[in-house]
Amino acid sequence: MTRHLFISPSGLFVFYILCFLFIGFPVQAQNNGRITVTISNGTTGETLTGQPVSLLRHRSESEEAQVVEQALTNRAGRYVFSNLPADGAHYVVETRYIEMPYTTGHIGIEPGTAQQDVQLNVYDITAEDTNLMLSAVHLVIEVSPNVLDVTEILVVRNNGTRSYFPRPDVGEGMILSLPAGAFQLQPLVEGVQRTAQGVLYSNPIPPGDSQIVYRYNVERASVNHLLSRQMDYNASRIQVLISPSSETVMASNLTNEGVQQIGDKSYLLLSNSVGLQQGMSISVEFPSILAWQDVMKWVILGVVMLMIIAGVIIGIRTHPEEEEQEKPLRTLSSKDAQQFDSIIHSIADLDDQYEAGELDEKTRRRQRKKLQNKAIRLRISEARDE
């Protein structure tokens, strides 16, 4: 006789419950996660009870962060953010201490890493900058005939146990100097702005490393093709990258390390691994390049003056009554040569003023003719004096 298994309705109910417990729960656990955060005072080493914390969520850098939850830490300085979807989104824990914001890095909640424990330290503040130094100074210089395009990447190290953050009645923040002739400052991180002293970085600087990045231009002619950068704090390591890498430069307090390939671009690398004390400087001298407009101006001016002098000589030879007085021109005396050179430069200045729109054509011709006649008379009178 064949027996058939029979499951009563109550037996099916128990079977479904067991399936739910042993199959459903693991799936739910994989699809949700939690973040346990502990807030401590890094200056005193104590955990903070009742410290406000917020959890922010965003799926991409371009997406605006959304506040998921706000809460207070328990007696142990902890709080657990639970039931967080493990869908690859990024979370950030944020808190404020003495009106200063502190945040964690990106925290990912994904299957397999659904439980994250993070430590967030806050610090007391100080207006003293004695514990600040530049652990690294990077200058990236793009060279063109007239302008240097400079990007500075500064790694500031706070070796203390307090955040550097001057009160408004004490100071504004970290002051950094700019090279002479710098213009068009472009902040590349928050907290950077231009001041009369140079660059002001107004964000707090907690213990550890912080990065300050900005960009500016320097007109080469205004600094005589010499770029100098003074160290505002003790600097451990300095690197200068110059593009194009074929530039021939002379440097002070820097060693030429040759051409370095970074990505698909090559740079000339100058470095200082010994470090510089506060107040010392590095400098890079670029070869002086005379613009083709200036070259042509001086060539044309020289040709014109030769033609004028040649015309005077020919004019003298065409008058018989003056043949007896004709004598070859000789080299001017030192005093007259200086006066002659001064006249030539004055003519060149007139041409510059005319090209800049500072003189009209009529005024330029009148003054130019006076100077030319003065130069001619100087040579003729010298010849007759002989």
mmCIF file of C-alpha atoms in Angstrom:
data_model
loop_
_atom_site.group_PDB
_atom_site.id
_atom_site.type_symbol
_atom_site.label_atom_id
_atom_site.label_comp_id
_atom_site.label_asym_id
_atom_site.label_seq_id
_atom_site.Cartn_x
_atom_site.Cartn_y
_atom_site.Cartn_z
ATOM 1 C CA MET A 1 0.000 0.000 0.000
ATOM 2 C CA THR A 2 1.411 3.368 -1.103
ATOM 3 C CA ARG A 3 1.487 6.142 1.469
ATOM 4 C CA HIS A 4 1.062 9.817 0.515
ATOM 5 C CA LEU A 5 2.592 12.584 2.584
ATOM 6 C CA PHE A 6 -0.063 14.902 3.843
ATOM 7 C CA ILE A 7 0.612 18.422 5.105
ATOM 8 C CA SER A 8 -2.136 20.002 7.073
ATOM 9 C CA PRO A 9 -2.956 23.728 6.677
ATOM 10 C CA SER A 10 -1.203 24.404 9.976
ATOM 11 C CA GLY A 11 1.864 22.549 8.710
ATOM 12 C CA LEU A 12 1.985 24.733 5.558
ATOM 13 C CA PHE A 13 1.790 27.827 7.726
ATOM 14 C CA VAL A 14 4.815 26.683 9.749
ATOM 15 C CA PHE A 15 6.679 25.864 6.513
ATOM 16 C CA TYR A 16 6.140 29.357 5.109
ATOM 17 C CA ILE A 17 7.223 30.973 8.367
ATOM 18 C CA LEU A 18 10.474 28.992 8.322
ATOM 19 C CA CYS A 19 11.147 29.963 4.699
ATOM 20 C CA PHE A 20 10.594 33.607 5.593
ATOM 21 C CA LEU A 21 12.974 33.438 8.551
ATOM 22 C CA PHE A 22 15.798 31.573 6.837
ATOM 23 C CA ILE A 23 15.513 33.031 3.348
ATOM 24 C CA GLY A 24 13.793 36.407 3.646
ATOM 25 C CA PHE A 25 15.928 37.852 6.468
ATOM 26 C CA PRO A 26 19.311 37.406 4.750
ATOM 27 C CA VAL A 27 18.004 39.164 1.639
ATOM 28 C CA GLN A 28 16.743 42.064 3.735
ATOM 29 C CA ALA A 29 20.049 42.249 5.606
ATOM 30 C CA GLN A 30 21.929 42.452 2.307
ATOM 31 C CA ASN A 31 19.732 45.278 1.040
ATOM 32 C CA ASN A 32 20.095 47.484 4.132
ATOM 33 C CA GLY A 33 23.028 48.731 6.159
ATOM 34 C CA ARG A 34 24.012 50.934 9.050
ATOM 35 C CA ILE A 35 26.684 53.465 10.005
ATOM 36 C CA THR A 36 27.932 53.750 13.580
ATOM 37 C CA VAL A 37 29.689 57.060 14.229
ATOM 38 C CA THR A 38 31.730 58.015 17.310
ATOM 39 C CA ILE A 39 32.424 61.715 17.976
ATOM 40 C CA SER A 40 35.526 62.570 20.017
ATOM 41 C CA ASN A 41 37.372 65.745 20.974
ATOM 42 C CA GLY A 42 40.801 65.230 19.430
ATOM 43 C CA THR A 43 42.313 67.906 21.670
ATOM 44 C CA THR A 44 41.247 66.352 24.990
ATOM 45 C CA GLY A 45 40.665 62.752 23.866
ATOM 46 C CA GLU A 46 37.150 62.674 25.364
ATOM 47 C CA THR A 47 34.033 61.418 23.583
ATOM 48 C CA LEU A 48 31.203 63.945 23.232
ATOM 49 C CA THR A 49 27.805 63.188 24.729
ATOM 50 C CA GLY A 50 24.756 64.850 23.189
ATOM 51 C CA GLN A 51 26.727 66.082 20.162
ATOM 52 C CA PRO A 52 24.464 66.867 17.155
ATOM 53 C CA VAL A 53 25.193 64.716 14.088
ATOM 54 C CA SER A 54 23.669 64.660 10.613
ATOM 55 C CA LEU A 55 23.762 62.010 7.908
ATOM 56 C CA LEU A 56 23.904 63.232 4.296
ATOM 57 C CA ARG A 57 23.352 61.064 1.222
ATOM 58 C CA HIS A 58 24.148 61.583 -2.452
ATOM 59 C CA ARG A 59 24.554 59.231 -5.393
ATOM 60 C CA SER A 60 27.046 61.367 -7.385
ATOM 61 C CA GLU A 61 29.291 64.417 -6.977
ATOM 62 C CA SER A 62 26.975 66.517 -9.143
ATOM 63 C CA GLU A 63 23.908 65.582 -7.096
ATOM 64 C CA GLU A 64 22.971 67.796 -4.171
ATOM 65 C CA ALA A 65 23.291 65.998 -0.834
ATOM 66 C CA GLN A 66 20.096 65.112 1.012
ATOM 67 C CA VAL A 67 19.776 65.070 4.800
ATOM 68 C CA VAL A 68 18.750 61.548 5.806
ATOM 69 C CA GLU A 69 18.657 61.920 9.582
ATOM 70 C CA GLN A 70 19.696 64.262 12.401
ATOM 71 C CA ALA A 71 20.332 63.036 15.947
ATOM 72 C CA LEU A 72 22.395 63.364 19.166
ATOM 73 C CA THR A 73 25.192 61.062 20.309
ATOM 74 C CA ASN A 74 24.689 58.854 23.393
ATOM 75 C CA ARG A 75 26.817 58.779 26.550
ATOM 76 C CA ALA A 76 29.560 56.939 24.716
ATOM 77 C CA GLY A 77 29.631 59.598 21.994
ATOM 78 C CA ARG A 78 28.033 57.224 19.479
ATOM 79 C CA TYR A 79 25.006 57.123 17.253
ATOM 80 C CA VAL A 80 23.824 54.408 14.846
ATOM 81 C CA PHE A 81 22.203 55.343 11.535
ATOM 82 C CA SER A 82 20.299 52.206 10.506
ATOM 83 C CA ASN A 83 18.039 50.906 7.716
ATOM 84 C CA LEU A 84 20.210 52.534 5.028
ATOM 85 C CA PRO A 85 19.677 51.176 1.484
ATOM 86 C CA ALA A 86 22.753 49.296 0.262
ATOM 87 C CA ASP A 87 22.424 50.665 -3.285
ATOM 88 C CA GLY A 88 25.885 52.121 -3.832
ATOM 89 C CA ALA A 89 25.044 55.656 -2.681
ATOM 90 C CA HIS A 90 27.585 57.648 -0.666
ATOM 91 C CA TYR A 91 26.970 58.899 2.854
ATOM 92 C CA VAL A 92 28.718 61.641 4.838
ATOM 93 C CA VAL A 93 28.427 62.247 8.579
ATOM 94 C CA GLU A 94 28.560 65.903 9.566
ATOM 95 C CA THR A 95 28.781 67.763 12.875
ATOM 96 C CA ARG A 96 29.613 71.273 14.101
ATOM 97 C CA TYR A 97 31.816 72.046 17.083
ATOM 98 C CA ILE A 98 32.555 75.605 18.262
ATOM 99 C CA GLU A 99 30.812 76.800 15.077
ATOM 100 C CA MET A 100 33.238 74.831 12.927
ATOM 101 C CA PRO A 101 32.027 72.136 10.492
ATOM 102 C CA TYR A 102 33.586 68.666 10.538
ATOM 103 C CA THR A 103 32.743 65.882 8.088
ATOM 104 C CA THR A 104 33.807 62.332 7.368
ATOM 105 C CA GLY A 105 34.883 61.166 3.951
ATOM 106 C CA HIS A 106 32.501 59.268 1.662
ATOM 107 C CA ILE A 107 31.048 56.154 3.283
ATOM 108 C CA GLY A 108 29.747 53.505 0.897
ATOM 109 C CA ILE A 109 26.924 51.148 1.827
ATOM 110 C CA GLU A 110 26.915 48.121 -0.459
ATOM 111 C CA PRO A 111 26.113 44.410 -0.104
ATOM 112 C CA GLY A 112 28.969 42.840 1.829
ATOM 113 C CA THR A 113 30.011 46.144 3.433
ATOM 114 C CA ALA A 114 26.652 47.166 4.828
ATOM 115 C CA GLN A 115 27.990 47.911 8.331
ATOM 116 C CA GLN A 116 30.448 50.774 8.714
ATOM 117 C CA ASP A 117 32.079 52.107 11.887
ATOM 118 C CA VAL A 118 33.562 55.614 11.581
ATOM 119 C CA GLN A 119 35.442 57.908 13.936
ATOM 120 C CA LEU A 120 34.948 61.670 13.616
ATOM 121 C CA ASN A 121 37.277 63.927 15.608
ATOM 122 C CA VAL A 122 36.615 67.562 16.419
ATOM 123 C CA TYR A 123 39.082 69.997 17.968
ATOM 124 C CA ASP A 124 39.359 73.047 20.135
ATOM 125 C CA ILE A 125 40.532 76.158 18.258
ATOM 126 C CA THR A 126 43.532 78.480 18.416
ATOM 127 C CA ALA A 127 44.524 81.765 16.777
ATOM 128 C CA GLU A 128 48.245 80.905 16.927
ATOM 129 C CA ASP A 129 49.822 79.671 13.702
ATOM 130 C CA THR A 130 53.086 78.447 15.251
ATOM 131 C CA ASN A 131 52.200 74.800 14.498
ATOM 132 C CA LEU A 132 51.550 75.440 10.806
ATOM 133 C CA MET A 133 54.033 74.566 8.068
ATOM 134 C CA LEU A 134 54.055 73.794 4.345
ATOM 135 C CA SER A 135 54.742 70.089 3.969
ATOM 136 C CA ALA A 136 54.676 70.457 0.175
ATOM 137 C CA VAL A 137 54.654 73.367 -2.289
ATOM 138 C CA HIS A 138 53.824 72.621 -5.936
ATOM 139 C CA LEU A 139 53.959 75.264 -8.691
ATOM 140 C CA VAL A 140 52.772 74.371 -12.193
ATOM 141 C CA ILE A 141 53.848 77.051 -14.688
ATOM 142 C CA GLU A 142 52.472 77.254 -18.229
ATOM 143 C CA VAL A 143 54.812 79.500 -20.232
ATOM 144 C CA SER A 144 53.776 81.801 -23.083
ATOM 145 C CA PRO A 145 55.726 84.701 -24.668
ATOM 146 C CA ASN A 146 54.036 87.393 -22.583
ATOM 147 C CA VAL A 147 52.363 85.726 -19.582
ATOM 148 C CA LEU A 148 53.119 83.001 -17.042
ATOM 149 C CA ASP A 149 50.069 80.983 -15.985
ATOM 150 C CA VAL A 150 50.812 79.658 -12.479
ATOM 151 C CA THR A 151 48.853 77.102 -10.415
ATOM 152 C CA GLU A 152 49.886 76.700 -6.765
ATOM 153 C CA ILE A 153 49.042 73.553 -4.784
ATOM 154 C CA LEU A 154 49.978 73.980 -1.118
ATOM 155 C CA VAL A 155 49.788 71.164 1.433
ATOM 156 C CA VAL A 156 49.493 72.838 4.838
ATOM 157 C CA ARG A 157 50.305 70.702 7.870
ATOM 158 C CA ASN A 158 48.968 71.508 11.336
ATOM 159 C CA ASN A 159 51.251 69.731 13.818
ATOM 160 C CA GLY A 160 49.221 70.836 16.842
ATOM 161 C CA THR A 161 46.149 69.433 18.584
ATOM 162 C CA ARG A 162 43.899 72.435 17.923
ATOM 163 C CA SER A 163 42.318 73.754 14.750
ATOM 164 C CA TYR A 164 43.790 77.015 13.481
ATOM 165 C CA PHE A 165 40.831 79.370 13.226
ATOM 166 C CA PRO A 166 41.369 82.996 14.363
ATOM 167 C CA ARG A 167 38.402 84.808 15.820
ATOM 168 C CA PRO A 168 37.235 87.868 13.866
ATOM 169 C CA ASP A 169 38.744 90.198 16.495
ATOM 170 C CA VAL A 170 42.124 88.412 16.283
ATOM 171 C CA GLY A 171 42.709 87.876 12.582
ATOM 172 C CA GLU A 172 41.209 86.743 9.306
ATOM 173 C CA GLY A 173 43.023 83.485 8.597
ATOM 174 C CA MET A 174 46.129 82.187 6.878
ATOM 175 C CA ILE A 175 47.864 84.890 4.790
ATOM 176 C CA LEU A 176 49.933 83.763 1.780
ATOM 177 C CA SER A 177 51.984 86.107 -0.396
ATOM 178 C CA LEU A 178 51.821 86.305 -4.181
ATOM 179 C CA PRO A 179 54.729 86.946 -6.570
ATOM 180 C CA ALA A 180 55.208 90.501 -7.796
ATOM 181 C CA GLY A 181 53.043 91.277 -10.811
ATOM 182 C CA ALA A 182 50.450 88.573 -10.078
ATOM 183 C CA PHE A 183 46.922 89.239 -11.346
ATOM 184 C CA GLN A 184 43.632 87.426 -12.092
ATOM 185 C CA LEU A 185 43.616 85.215 -8.977
ATOM 186 C CA GLN A 186 41.329 82.195 -9.433
ATOM 187 C CA PRO A 187 40.457 80.225 -6.254
ATOM 188 C CA LEU A 188 40.233 76.473 -6.887
ATOM 189 C CA VAL A 189 39.063 75.526 -3.369
ATOM 190 C CA GLU A 190 36.665 77.184 -0.948
ATOM 191 C CA GLY A 191 38.031 79.800 1.446
ATOM 192 C CA VAL A 192 40.540 81.441 -0.941
ATOM 193 C CA GLN A 193 40.252 85.164 -1.708
ATOM 194 C CA ARG A 194 42.487 88.049 -2.806
ATOM 195 C CA THR A 195 43.626 90.679 -0.285
ATOM 196 C CA ALA A 196 46.106 93.549 -0.284
ATOM 197 C CA GLN A 197 48.674 91.227 1.345
ATOM 198 C CA GLY A 198 48.204 88.471 -1.254
ATOM 199 C CA VAL A 199 45.971 85.430 -0.649
ATOM 200 C CA LEU A 200 43.715 84.878 2.357
ATOM 201 C CA TYR A 201 42.655 81.331 3.288
ATOM 202 C CA SER A 202 39.808 81.768 5.754
ATOM 203 C CA ASN A 203 38.734 78.125 6.274
ATOM 204 C CA PRO A 204 39.694 76.339 9.531
ATOM 205 C CA ILE A 205 42.870 74.238 9.402
ATOM 206 C CA PRO A 206 42.463 71.151 11.636
ATOM 207 C CA PRO A 207 45.388 69.006 12.791
ATOM 208 C CA GLY A 208 46.853 67.023 9.917
ATOM 209 C CA ASP A 209 47.124 68.038 6.263
ATOM 210 C CA SER A 210 44.907 70.474 4.381
ATOM 211 C CA GLN A 211 45.178 71.479 0.724
ATOM 212 C CA ILE A 212 44.998 75.032 -0.662
ATOM 213 C CA VAL A 213 44.856 75.494 -4.444
ATOM 214 C CA TYR A 214 44.670 78.662 -6.534
ATOM 215 C CA ARG A 215 45.788 80.021 -9.891
ATOM 216 C CA TYR A 216 47.077 83.371 -11.138
ATOM 217 C CA ASN A 217 48.910 85.049 -14.035
ATOM 218 C CA VAL A 218 52.146 87.045 -14.096
ATOM 219 C CA GLU A 219 53.106 89.380 -16.934
ATOM 220 C CA ARG A 220 56.682 88.476 -17.829
ATOM 221 C CA ALA A 221 57.831 91.964 -18.768
ATOM 222 C CA SER A 222 56.571 93.417 -15.462
ATOM 223 C CA VAL A 223 58.964 91.186 -13.458
ATOM 224 C CA ASN A 224 61.797 91.247 -16.020
ATOM 225 C CA HIS A 225 61.124 87.548 -16.774
ATOM 226 C CA LEU A 226 62.068 86.578 -13.193
ATOM 227 C CA LEU A 227 59.415 84.783 -11.102
ATOM 228 C CA SER A 228 60.122 84.751 -7.345
ATOM 229 C CA ARG A 229 58.058 83.046 -4.641
ATOM 230 C CA GLN A 230 58.712 83.693 -0.952
ATOM 231 C CA MET A 231 57.932 81.017 1.621
ATOM 232 C CA ASP A 232 55.405 82.340 4.177
ATOM 233 C CA TYR A 233 56.003 79.326 6.455
ATOM 234 C CA ASN A 234 58.745 76.728 6.781
ATOM 235 C CA ALA A 235 58.536 74.464 3.713
ATOM 236 C CA SER A 236 59.675 70.815 3.660
ATOM 237 C CA ARG A 237 59.494 70.064 -0.053
ATOM 238 C CA ILE A 238 59.128 72.230 -3.161
ATOM 239 C CA GLN A 239 58.446 71.204 -6.755
ATOM 240 C CA VAL A 240 58.136 73.437 -9.815
ATOM 241 C CA LEU A 241 56.747 71.962 -13.047
ATOM 242 C CA ILE A 242 57.290 74.012 -16.224
ATOM 243 C CA SER A 243 55.566 73.531 -19.566
ATOM 244 C CA PRO A 244 56.761 73.329 -22.268
ATOM 245 C CA SER A 245 59.551 71.108 -21.002
ATOM 246 C CA SER A 246 61.959 72.567 -23.587
ATOM 247 C CA GLU A 247 62.183 75.863 -21.661
ATOM 248 C CA THR A 248 65.732 76.895 -20.754
ATOM 249 C CA VAL A 249 65.635 78.519 -17.318
ATOM 250 C CA MET A 250 67.918 79.526 -14.479
ATOM 251 C CA ALA A 251 66.733 78.755 -10.954
ATOM 252 C CA SER A 252 67.659 79.714 -7.404
ATOM 253 C CA ASN A 253 67.215 77.272 -4.451
ATOM 254 C CA LEU A 254 65.972 74.650 -6.918
ATOM 255 C CA THR A 255 67.635 71.669 -8.604
ATOM 256 C CA ASN A 256 66.969 70.771 -12.244
ATOM 257 C CA GLU A 257 65.617 67.202 -12.261
ATOM 258 C CA GLY A 258 65.136 67.022 -16.033
ATOM 259 C CA VAL A 259 62.003 66.244 -18.000
ATOM 260 C CA GLN A 260 59.175 64.367 -16.262
ATOM 261 C CA GLN A 261 56.199 62.782 -18.000
ATOM 262 C CA ILE A 262 52.880 63.323 -16.205
ATOM 263 C CA GLY A 263 49.981 61.748 -18.018
ATOM 264 C CA ASP A 264 50.229 62.691 -21.687
ATOM 265 C CA LYS A 265 52.214 65.877 -20.980
ATOM 266 C CA SER A 266 55.910 66.456 -20.278
ATOM 267 C CA TYR A 267 57.259 69.035 -17.827
ATOM 268 C CA LEU A 268 60.635 70.384 -16.798
ATOM 269 C CA LEU A 269 60.944 69.525 -13.085
ATOM 270 C CA LEU A 270 62.764 71.780 -10.608
ATOM 271 C CA SER A 271 62.777 70.618 -6.994
ATOM 272 C CA ASN A 272 64.040 71.279 -3.484
ATOM 273 C CA SER A 273 63.904 68.300 -1.108
ATOM 274 C CA VAL A 274 65.979 69.980 1.621
ATOM 275 C CA GLY A 275 63.363 72.598 2.441
ATOM 276 C CA LEU A 276 63.409 76.353 3.023
ATOM 277 C CA GLN A 277 62.929 78.428 6.144
ATOM 278 C CA GLN A 278 60.220 81.039 6.455
ATOM 279 C CA GLY A 279 61.181 84.194 4.534
ATOM 280 C CA MET A 280 63.461 82.423 2.026
ATOM 281 C CA SER A 281 62.551 82.376 -1.662
ATOM 282 C CA ILE A 282 62.788 80.347 -4.824
ATOM 283 C CA SER A 283 63.156 82.037 -8.206
ATOM 284 C CA VAL A 284 62.980 80.977 -11.838
ATOM 285 C CA GLU A 285 64.414 83.190 -14.576
ATOM 286 C CA PHE A 286 63.010 82.743 -18.073
ATOM 287 C CA PRO A 287 64.869 83.831 -21.225
ATOM 288 C CA SER A 288 63.915 87.314 -22.375
ATOM 289 C CA ILE A 289 61.976 87.156 -25.634
ATOM 290 C CA LEU A 290 61.783 90.306 -27.770
ATOM 291 C CA ALA A 291 58.413 90.445 -29.486
ATOM 292 C CA TRP A 292 58.594 90.534 -33.291
ATOM 293 C CA GLN A 293 56.757 93.870 -33.300
ATOM 294 C CA ASP A 294 59.546 95.422 -31.233
ATOM 295 C CA VAL A 295 62.228 93.905 -33.475
ATOM 296 C CA MET A 296 60.576 95.265 -36.608
ATOM 297 C CA LYS A 297 60.122 98.701 -35.030
ATOM 298 C CA TRP A 298 63.806 99.049 -34.213
ATOM 299 C CA VAL A 299 64.893 97.675 -37.621
ATOM 300 C CA ILE A 300 62.634 100.104 -39.481
ATOM 301 C CA LEU A 301 63.765 102.995 -37.314
ATOM 302 C CA GLY A 302 67.420 102.181 -38.009
ATOM 303 C CA VAL A 303 66.803 101.970 -41.755
ATOM 304 C CA VAL A 304 64.972 105.319 -41.753
ATOM 305 C CA MET A 305 67.799 107.051 -39.895
ATOM 306 C CA LEU A 306 70.389 105.623 -42.320
ATOM 307 C CA MET A 307 68.306 106.849 -45.249
ATOM 308 C CA ILE A 308 68.052 110.318 -43.719
ATOM 309 C CA ILE A 309 71.784 110.558 -43.121
ATOM 310 C CA ALA A 310 72.505 109.212 -46.620
ATOM 311 C CA GLY A 311 70.128 111.801 -48.072
ATOM 312 C CA VAL A 312 71.913 114.613 -46.274
ATOM 313 C CA ILE A 313 75.273 113.463 -47.600
ATOM 314 C CA ILE A 314 73.922 113.219 -51.165
ATOM 315 C CA GLY A 315 72.317 116.660 -50.816
ATOM 316 C CA ILE A 316 75.622 118.197 -49.796
ATOM 317 C CA ARG A 317 77.403 116.609 -52.776
ATOM 318 C CA THR A 318 74.825 118.029 -55.243
ATOM 319 C CA HIS A 319 75.630 121.691 -54.346
ATOM 320 C CA PRO A 320 78.880 122.808 -56.030
ATOM 321 C CA GLU A 321 79.211 125.902 -53.852
ATOM 322 C CA GLU A 322 79.550 123.621 -50.858
ATOM 323 C CA GLU A 323 81.979 121.127 -52.407
ATOM 324 C CA GLU A 324 84.955 122.879 -50.867
ATOM 325 C CA GLN A 325 83.340 122.554 -47.432
ATOM 326 C CA GLU A 326 82.482 118.865 -47.855
ATOM 327 C CA LYS A 327 84.238 116.593 -45.418
ATOM 328 C CA PRO A 328 83.559 112.944 -44.497
ATOM 329 C CA LEU A 329 81.550 112.324 -41.299
ATOM 330 C CA ARG A 330 83.504 110.871 -38.447
ATOM 331 C CA THR A 331 82.568 109.071 -35.240
ATOM 332 C CA LEU A 332 80.745 111.283 -32.756
ATOM 333 C CA SER A 333 82.302 112.165 -29.462
ATOM 334 C CA SER A 334 81.117 110.296 -26.382
ATOM 335 C CA LYS A 335 78.921 113.197 -25.268
ATOM 336 C CA ASP A 336 77.388 113.746 -28.720
ATOM 337 C CA ALA A 337 76.929 110.007 -29.231
ATOM 338 C CA GLN A 338 74.868 109.849 -26.038
ATOM 339 C CA GLN A 339 72.780 112.795 -27.247
ATOM 340 C CA PHE A 340 72.310 111.110 -30.640
ATOM 341 C CA ASP A 341 71.175 107.851 -28.977
ATOM 342 C CA SER A 342 68.772 109.831 -26.780
ATOM 343 C CA ILE A 343 67.195 111.370 -29.894
ATOM 344 C CA ILE A 344 66.776 107.914 -31.471
ATOM 345 C CA HIS A 345 65.028 106.607 -28.317
ATOM 346 C CA SER A 346 62.786 109.697 -28.222
ATOM 347 C CA ILE A 347 61.670 108.964 -31.785
ATOM 348 C CA ALA A 348 60.926 105.373 -30.776
ATOM 349 C CA ASP A 349 58.886 106.612 -27.791
ATOM 350 C CA LEU A 350 56.849 108.819 -30.140
ATOM 351 C CA ASP A 351 56.073 105.782 -32.285
ATOM 352 C CA ASP A 352 55.018 103.814 -29.177
ATOM 353 C CA GLN A 353 52.710 106.641 -28.051
ATOM 354 C CA TYR A 354 51.203 106.842 -31.534
ATOM 355 C CA GLU A 355 50.584 103.067 -31.650
ATOM 356 C CA ALA A 356 48.984 103.229 -28.193
ATOM 357 C CA GLY A 357 46.629 105.991 -29.348
ATOM 358 C CA GLU A 358 48.165 108.638 -27.084
ATOM 359 C CA LEU A 359 49.261 110.874 -30.006
ATOM 360 C CA ASP A 360 47.482 111.912 -33.186
ATOM 361 C CA GLU A 361 49.175 111.651 -36.582
ATOM 362 C CA LYS A 362 49.754 115.392 -36.969
ATOM 363 C CA THR A 363 51.454 115.803 -33.582
ATOM 364 C CA ARG A 364 53.550 112.720 -34.144
ATOM 365 C CA ARG A 365 54.814 113.931 -37.529
ATOM 366 C CA ARG A 366 55.648 117.406 -36.226
ATOM 367 C CA GLN A 367 57.583 116.161 -33.181
ATOM 368 C CA ARG A 368 59.258 113.387 -35.162
ATOM 369 C CA LYS A 369 60.476 115.857 -37.781
ATOM 370 C CA LYS A 370 61.956 118.118 -35.096
ATOM 371 C CA LEU A 371 63.869 115.215 -33.581
ATOM 372 C CA GLN A 372 65.110 114.029 -36.980
ATOM 373 C CA ASN A 373 66.359 117.528 -37.870
ATOM 374 C CA LYS A 374 68.076 117.733 -34.499
ATOM 375 C CA ALA A 375 69.876 114.450 -35.177
ATOM 376 C CA ILE A 376 70.926 115.626 -38.648
ATOM 377 C CA ARG A 377 72.213 118.963 -37.341
ATOM 378 C CA LEU A 378 74.224 117.141 -34.722
ATOM 379 C CA ARG A 379 76.083 115.141 -37.401
ATOM 380 C CA ILE A 380 76.507 118.093 -39.777
ATOM 381 C CA SER A 381 77.742 120.487 -37.090
ATOM 382 C CA GLU A 382 80.208 117.839 -35.951
ATOM 383 C CA ALA A 383 81.515 117.504 -39.477
ATOM 384 C CA ARG A 384 81.902 121.252 -39.926
ATOM 385 C CA ASP A 385 83.664 121.619 -36.611
ATOM 386 C CA GLU A 386 86.420 119.447 -37.978
#
